Amino acid sequence: MKLSTTSFFSVIATLGIIAAISGCAHTDRFAGTWQGNPERMENVPGASDAVSTMTIDFAPDASDKSKGIIDIMAVMEISQEVTGIVENMNVPYQTNVTATATISGQYTSDDDGEDLLVSFDPASMKVNVDPSGVSFSENLVTGVERPVLDSITASTADRWRVILSAAIRDRFNSYRRIEDIKVHHGDMMSCEIEDRDLTFRRVGVPN
């Protein structure tokens, strides 16, 4: 059966629209904010326990859905067992630190939208250890005067900011390639990061 020139170009246009819609669909499906499960951090010097929880936000480009902006935030919880002299008291105590780190970059997807290549802006990385998120065991808190405790808290926050910057940079760099992305039932996402299978749950939709 022969098609007229008009009919031929109408079919081509229709196929182009279908392809465009399909292309948008396979990248838009993971647009929004996703939170992972707590993961142990093995590369934090001096920590007796270190855990990070990652949150990823994908914002596809409005004109080209095969690429977009990615923002990652890590909430870190660190514990350290310490034995030392504080105001002439040789007592063991535990330091607990809560910190946040963020980084931004751009991603591009392959044809089926299941693998992403991510390019981070190193200058965008920020690590914050709020002194209010630093706590000590009861022995230290009850045995040290407030000005001394404030000084210890501030110096502890500064020290952990340096330590955690190196550790979380390695964790962020592992997200330079995100593979085998699949969205399940609209609110669960699975993917592979450096041969590790990870699961995220949706916590925010695109604006």
PDB file of C-alpha atoms in Angstrom:
ATOM      1  CA  MET A   1       0.000   0.000   0.000  1.00  0.00           C
ATOM      2  CA  LYS A   2       1.367   3.390  -0.988  1.00  0.00           C
ATOM      3  CA  LEU A   3       1.254   6.362   1.334  1.00  0.00           C
ATOM      4  CA  SER A   4       0.810   9.879   0.056  1.00  0.00           C
ATOM      5  CA  THR A   5       3.573  12.323   0.888  1.00  0.00           C
ATOM      6  CA  THR A   6       1.288  14.022   3.417  1.00  0.00           C
ATOM      7  CA  SER A   7       0.379  10.710   5.053  1.00  0.00           C
ATOM      8  CA  PHE A   8       4.034   9.640   5.143  1.00  0.00           C
ATOM      9  CA  PHE A   9       5.142  12.752   6.989  1.00  0.00           C
ATOM     10  CA  SER A  10       2.143  12.498   9.311  1.00  0.00           C
ATOM     11  CA  VAL A  11       3.266   9.000  10.308  1.00  0.00           C
ATOM     12  CA  ILE A  12       6.841  10.198  10.834  1.00  0.00           C
ATOM     13  CA  ALA A  13       5.610  13.090  12.990  1.00  0.00           C
ATOM     14  CA  THR A  14       3.447  10.746  15.053  1.00  0.00           C
ATOM     15  CA  LEU A  15       6.347   8.363  15.612  1.00  0.00           C
ATOM     16  CA  GLY A  16       8.521  11.306  16.642  1.00  0.00           C
ATOM     17  CA  ILE A  17       5.968  12.405  19.216  1.00  0.00           C
ATOM     18  CA  ILE A  18       5.702   8.866  20.585  1.00  0.00           C
ATOM     19  CA  ALA A  19       9.499   8.614  20.812  1.00  0.00           C
ATOM     20  CA  ALA A  20       9.711  11.962  22.577  1.00  0.00           C
ATOM     21  CA  ILE A  21       7.032  10.967  25.061  1.00  0.00           C
ATOM     22  CA  SER A  22       8.768   7.644  25.717  1.00  0.00           C
ATOM     23  CA  GLY A  23      12.099   9.408  26.153  1.00  0.00           C
ATOM     24  CA  CYS A  24      10.607  11.795  28.712  1.00  0.00           C
ATOM     25  CA  ALA A  25       8.870   9.002  30.556  1.00  0.00           C
ATOM     26  CA  HIS A  26      11.961   6.911  31.158  1.00  0.00           C
ATOM     27  CA  THR A  27      13.816   9.788  32.821  1.00  0.00           C
ATOM     28  CA  ASP A  28      10.961  11.575  34.554  1.00  0.00           C
ATOM     29  CA  ARG A  29      10.061   8.449  36.476  1.00  0.00           C
ATOM     30  CA  PHE A  30      12.844   9.059  39.032  1.00  0.00           C
ATOM     31  CA  ALA A  31      12.515  12.855  39.172  1.00  0.00           C
ATOM     32  CA  GLY A  32      12.119  14.059  42.741  1.00  0.00           C
ATOM     33  CA  THR A  33      13.709  13.294  46.100  1.00  0.00           C
ATOM     34  CA  TRP A  34      14.723   9.841  47.349  1.00  0.00           C
ATOM     35  CA  GLN A  35      16.085   8.742  50.724  1.00  0.00           C
ATOM     36  CA  GLY A  36      18.255   5.683  51.233  1.00  0.00           C
ATOM     37  CA  ASN A  37      18.788   3.407  54.195  1.00  0.00           C
ATOM     38  CA  PRO A  38      21.490   4.064  56.809  1.00  0.00           C
ATOM     39  CA  GLU A  39      24.859   2.682  55.700  1.00  0.00           C
ATOM     40  CA  ARG A  40      27.956   2.090  57.768  1.00  0.00           C
ATOM     41  CA  MET A  41      30.970   4.262  56.909  1.00  0.00           C
ATOM     42  CA  GLU A  42      34.230   2.339  57.160  1.00  0.00           C
ATOM     43  CA  ASN A  43      36.633   5.169  56.329  1.00  0.00           C
ATOM     44  CA  VAL A  44      36.195   7.512  59.323  1.00  0.00           C
ATOM     45  CA  PRO A  45      39.408   7.594  61.383  1.00  0.00           C
ATOM     46  CA  GLY A  46      38.872   7.480  65.142  1.00  0.00           C
ATOM     47  CA  ALA A  47      35.173   6.570  64.980  1.00  0.00           C
ATOM     48  CA  SER A  48      33.896   3.567  66.891  1.00  0.00           C
ATOM     49  CA  ASP A  49      30.719   3.751  64.806  1.00  0.00           C
ATOM     50  CA  ALA A  50      29.805   5.855  61.777  1.00  0.00           C
ATOM     51  CA  VAL A  51      26.595   5.781  59.756  1.00  0.00           C
ATOM     52  CA  SER A  52      25.385   7.915  56.861  1.00  0.00           C
ATOM     53  CA  THR A  53      21.952   8.278  55.282  1.00  0.00           C
ATOM     54  CA  MET A  54      21.879   9.611  51.726  1.00  0.00           C
ATOM     55  CA  THR A  55      19.130  11.684  50.133  1.00  0.00           C
ATOM     56  CA  ILE A  56      19.213  12.249  46.362  1.00  0.00           C
ATOM     57  CA  ASP A  57      17.234  14.836  44.391  1.00  0.00           C
ATOM     58  CA  PHE A  58      16.919  14.491  40.597  1.00  0.00           C
ATOM     59  CA  ALA A  59      15.728  17.490  38.560  1.00  0.00           C
ATOM     60  CA  PRO A  60      15.535  16.691  34.821  1.00  0.00           C
ATOM     61  CA  ASP A  61      16.276  19.458  32.338  1.00  0.00           C
ATOM     62  CA  ALA A  62      13.018  20.890  30.970  1.00  0.00           C
ATOM     63  CA  SER A  63      14.284  20.888  27.378  1.00  0.00           C
ATOM     64  CA  ASP A  64      16.321  17.650  27.417  1.00  0.00           C
ATOM     65  CA  LYS A  65      15.094  14.970  29.778  1.00  0.00           C
ATOM     66  CA  SER A  66      18.214  12.844  29.207  1.00  0.00           C
ATOM     67  CA  LYS A  67      20.126  15.151  31.562  1.00  0.00           C
ATOM     68  CA  GLY A  68      19.524  17.197  34.660  1.00  0.00           C
ATOM     69  CA  ILE A  69      20.703  18.457  38.042  1.00  0.00           C
ATOM     70  CA  ILE A  70      21.482  16.158  40.961  1.00  0.00           C
ATOM     71  CA  ASP A  71      21.780  17.216  44.594  1.00  0.00           C
ATOM     72  CA  ILE A  72      22.900  14.783  47.303  1.00  0.00           C
ATOM     73  CA  MET A  73      22.719  15.265  51.048  1.00  0.00           C
ATOM     74  CA  ALA A  74      24.272  12.967  53.644  1.00  0.00           C
ATOM     75  CA  VAL A  75      23.291  12.944  57.305  1.00  0.00           C
ATOM     76  CA  MET A  76      26.123  11.387  59.330  1.00  0.00           C
ATOM     77  CA  GLU A  77      26.014  10.070  62.885  1.00  0.00           C
ATOM     78  CA  ILE A  78      29.385   9.396  64.490  1.00  0.00           C
ATOM     79  CA  SER A  79      30.375   7.895  67.838  1.00  0.00           C
ATOM     80  CA  GLN A  80      33.845   7.864  69.390  1.00  0.00           C
ATOM     81  CA  GLU A  81      34.973   6.228  72.604  1.00  0.00           C
ATOM     82  CA  VAL A  82      37.511   8.484  74.354  1.00  0.00           C
ATOM     83  CA  THR A  83      39.737   8.151  77.377  1.00  0.00           C
ATOM     84  CA  GLY A  84      41.547  11.316  78.366  1.00  0.00           C
ATOM     85  CA  ILE A  85      42.152  14.003  80.917  1.00  0.00           C
ATOM     86  CA  VAL A  86      39.516  16.703  81.006  1.00  0.00           C
ATOM     87  CA  GLU A  87      40.007  19.328  83.711  1.00  0.00           C
ATOM     88  CA  ASN A  88      42.215  16.907  85.655  1.00  0.00           C
ATOM     89  CA  MET A  89      39.625  14.107  85.466  1.00  0.00           C
ATOM     90  CA  ASN A  90      40.948  10.951  83.821  1.00  0.00           C
ATOM     91  CA  VAL A  91      37.588   9.459  82.828  1.00  0.00           C
ATOM     92  CA  PRO A  92      36.341   7.538  79.808  1.00  0.00           C
ATOM     93  CA  TYR A  93      33.517   9.138  77.849  1.00  0.00           C
ATOM     94  CA  GLN A  94      31.812   8.933  74.474  1.00  0.00           C
ATOM     95  CA  THR A  95      31.526  11.657  71.867  1.00  0.00           C
ATOM     96  CA  ASN A  96      28.460  11.669  69.599  1.00  0.00           C
ATOM     97  CA  VAL A  97      28.457  13.863  66.507  1.00  0.00           C
ATOM     98  CA  THR A  98      25.714  14.607  63.984  1.00  0.00           C
ATOM     99  CA  ALA A  99      26.800  16.226  60.723  1.00  0.00           C
ATOM    100  CA  THR A 100      25.389  17.011  57.296  1.00  0.00           C
ATOM    101  CA  ALA A 101      27.121  17.211  53.931  1.00  0.00           C
ATOM    102  CA  THR A 102      25.818  18.306  50.535  1.00  0.00           C
ATOM    103  CA  ILE A 103      27.082  18.308  46.957  1.00  0.00           C
ATOM    104  CA  SER A 104      25.590  19.254  43.582  1.00  0.00           C
ATOM    105  CA  GLY A 105      26.283  18.290  40.001  1.00  0.00           C
ATOM    106  CA  GLN A 106      24.840  17.271  36.664  1.00  0.00           C
ATOM    107  CA  TYR A 107      23.810  13.893  35.308  1.00  0.00           C
ATOM    108  CA  THR A 108      23.320  12.425  31.850  1.00  0.00           C
ATOM    109  CA  SER A 109      21.463   9.193  31.137  1.00  0.00           C
ATOM    110  CA  ASP A 110      21.904   6.446  28.584  1.00  0.00           C
ATOM    111  CA  ASP A 111      19.230   5.666  25.983  1.00  0.00           C
ATOM    112  CA  ASP A 112      16.956   3.708  28.310  1.00  0.00           C
ATOM    113  CA  GLY A 113      17.501   5.945  31.345  1.00  0.00           C
ATOM    114  CA  GLU A 114      18.742   3.130  33.579  1.00  0.00           C
ATOM    115  CA  ASP A 115      22.367   4.251  33.894  1.00  0.00           C
ATOM    116  CA  LEU A 116      23.516   7.747  34.859  1.00  0.00           C
ATOM    117  CA  LEU A 117      26.894   9.423  34.589  1.00  0.00           C
ATOM    118  CA  VAL A 118      27.271  12.143  37.228  1.00  0.00           C
ATOM    119  CA  SER A 119      29.676  15.076  37.206  1.00  0.00           C
ATOM    120  CA  PHE A 120      29.930  16.802  40.579  1.00  0.00           C
ATOM    121  CA  ASP A 121      31.073  20.361  41.190  1.00  0.00           C
ATOM    122  CA  PRO A 122      33.801  19.956  43.863  1.00  0.00           C
ATOM    123  CA  ALA A 123      33.325  23.563  44.974  1.00  0.00           C
ATOM    124  CA  SER A 124      29.686  22.848  45.845  1.00  0.00           C
ATOM    125  CA  MET A 125      30.530  20.345  48.583  1.00  0.00           C
ATOM    126  CA  LYS A 126      29.762  21.602  52.084  1.00  0.00           C
ATOM    127  CA  VAL A 127      30.158  19.803  55.409  1.00  0.00           C
ATOM    128  CA  ASN A 128      28.509  21.172  58.522  1.00  0.00           C
ATOM    129  CA  VAL A 129      29.064  19.951  62.069  1.00  0.00           C
ATOM    130  CA  ASP A 130      26.774  22.056  64.233  1.00  0.00           C
ATOM    131  CA  PRO A 131      28.091  22.263  67.810  1.00  0.00           C
ATOM    132  CA  SER A 132      24.516  21.706  68.987  1.00  0.00           C
ATOM    133  CA  GLY A 133      24.754  18.280  67.346  1.00  0.00           C
ATOM    134  CA  VAL A 134      27.798  17.324  69.459  1.00  0.00           C
ATOM    135  CA  SER A 135      27.130  15.542  72.736  1.00  0.00           C
ATOM    136  CA  PHE A 136      29.199  13.770  75.371  1.00  0.00           C
ATOM    137  CA  SER A 137      28.552  11.022  77.872  1.00  0.00           C
ATOM    138  CA  GLU A 138      27.037  11.975  81.228  1.00  0.00           C
ATOM    139  CA  ASN A 139      30.327  11.795  83.132  1.00  0.00           C
ATOM    140  CA  LEU A 140      31.847  14.580  81.081  1.00  0.00           C
ATOM    141  CA  VAL A 141      28.757  16.770  81.007  1.00  0.00           C
ATOM    142  CA  THR A 142      28.217  16.708  84.757  1.00  0.00           C
ATOM    143  CA  GLY A 143      31.878  17.088  85.655  1.00  0.00           C
ATOM    144  CA  VAL A 144      32.964  20.017  83.480  1.00  0.00           C
ATOM    145  CA  GLU A 145      32.083  23.680  83.847  1.00  0.00           C
ATOM    146  CA  ARG A 146      30.025  25.242  81.053  1.00  0.00           C
ATOM    147  CA  PRO A 147      32.739  27.500  79.505  1.00  0.00           C
ATOM    148  CA  VAL A 148      35.161  24.558  79.351  1.00  0.00           C
ATOM    149  CA  LEU A 149      32.487  22.304  77.869  1.00  0.00           C
ATOM    150  CA  ASP A 150      31.622  24.912  75.217  1.00  0.00           C
ATOM    151  CA  SER A 151      35.281  25.136  74.244  1.00  0.00           C
ATOM    152  CA  ILE A 152      35.596  21.350  74.026  1.00  0.00           C
ATOM    153  CA  THR A 153      32.410  21.169  71.955  1.00  0.00           C
ATOM    154  CA  ALA A 154      33.572  23.801  69.457  1.00  0.00           C
ATOM    155  CA  SER A 155      36.997  22.212  68.983  1.00  0.00           C
ATOM    156  CA  THR A 156      35.381  18.778  68.626  1.00  0.00           C
ATOM    157  CA  ALA A 157      33.043  20.080  65.919  1.00  0.00           C
ATOM    158  CA  ASP A 158      35.933  21.656  64.000  1.00  0.00           C
ATOM    159  CA  ARG A 159      38.027  18.484  64.217  1.00  0.00           C
ATOM    160  CA  TRP A 160      35.206  16.251  62.992  1.00  0.00           C
ATOM    161  CA  ARG A 161      34.424  18.633  60.134  1.00  0.00           C
ATOM    162  CA  VAL A 162      37.927  18.016  58.755  1.00  0.00           C
ATOM    163  CA  ILE A 163      37.756  14.243  59.291  1.00  0.00           C
ATOM    164  CA  LEU A 164      34.291  13.870  57.789  1.00  0.00           C
ATOM    165  CA  SER A 165      35.064  16.039  54.743  1.00  0.00           C
ATOM    166  CA  ALA A 166      37.536  13.457  53.472  1.00  0.00           C
ATOM    167  CA  ALA A 167      35.275  10.518  54.334  1.00  0.00           C
ATOM    168  CA  ILE A 168      32.108  11.858  52.748  1.00  0.00           C
ATOM    169  CA  ARG A 169      33.961  13.030  49.636  1.00  0.00           C
ATOM    170  CA  ASP A 170      34.809   9.376  48.962  1.00  0.00           C
ATOM    171  CA  ARG A 171      31.179   8.402  49.522  1.00  0.00           C
ATOM    172  CA  PHE A 172      29.924  11.120  47.160  1.00  0.00           C
ATOM    173  CA  ASN A 173      32.441  10.100  44.495  1.00  0.00           C
ATOM    174  CA  SER A 174      30.993   6.592  44.496  1.00  0.00           C
ATOM    175  CA  TYR A 175      27.823   8.136  43.025  1.00  0.00           C
ATOM    176  CA  ARG A 176      29.593   9.276  39.854  1.00  0.00           C
ATOM    177  CA  ARG A 177      27.999   6.303  38.118  1.00  0.00           C
ATOM    178  CA  ILE A 178      24.512   5.163  39.101  1.00  0.00           C
ATOM    179  CA  GLU A 179      23.504   1.964  37.327  1.00  0.00           C
ATOM    180  CA  ASP A 180      20.426  -0.172  36.755  1.00  0.00           C
ATOM    181  CA  ILE A 181      17.935   2.394  38.087  1.00  0.00           C
ATOM    182  CA  LYS A 182      14.451   0.966  38.477  1.00  0.00           C
ATOM    183  CA  VAL A 183      11.353   2.512  40.049  1.00  0.00           C
ATOM    184  CA  HIS A 184       8.934   0.132  41.733  1.00  0.00           C
ATOM    185  CA  HIS A 185       5.275   1.059  42.332  1.00  0.00           C
ATOM    186  CA  GLY A 186       6.208   4.729  41.991  1.00  0.00           C
ATOM    187  CA  ASP A 187       7.635   5.141  45.485  1.00  0.00           C
ATOM    188  CA  MET A 188      10.622   2.772  45.669  1.00  0.00           C
ATOM    189  CA  MET A 189      13.807   3.046  43.629  1.00  0.00           C
ATOM    190  CA  SER A 190      16.585   0.494  43.337  1.00  0.00           C
ATOM    191  CA  CYS A 191      19.993   1.053  41.786  1.00  0.00           C
ATOM    192  CA  GLU A 192      23.575  -0.144  41.830  1.00  0.00           C
ATOM    193  CA  ILE A 193      26.491   1.912  43.152  1.00  0.00           C
ATOM    194  CA  GLU A 194      29.973   0.400  42.828  1.00  0.00           C
ATOM    195  CA  ASP A 195      28.536  -3.150  42.754  1.00  0.00           C
ATOM    196  CA  ARG A 196      26.325  -2.455  45.792  1.00  0.00           C
ATOM    197  CA  ASP A 197      22.567  -2.838  45.461  1.00  0.00           C
ATOM    198  CA  LEU A 198      20.806   0.095  47.134  1.00  0.00           C
ATOM    199  CA  THR A 199      17.161   0.911  47.742  1.00  0.00           C
ATOM    200  CA  PHE A 200      15.629   4.380  48.146  1.00  0.00           C
ATOM    201  CA  ARG A 201      12.110   5.506  49.019  1.00  0.00           C
ATOM    202  CA  ARG A 202      10.457   8.568  47.555  1.00  0.00           C
ATOM    203  CA  VAL A 203      10.236  11.451  50.028  1.00  0.00           C
ATOM    204  CA  GLY A 204       9.480  14.340  47.659  1.00  0.00           C
ATOM    205  CA  VAL A 205       7.998  14.983  44.218  1.00  0.00           C
ATOM    206  CA  PRO A 206       9.294  17.465  41.624  1.00  0.00           C
ATOM    207  CA  ASN A 207       8.169  21.061  42.004  1.00  0.00           C
TER     208      ASN A 207
END
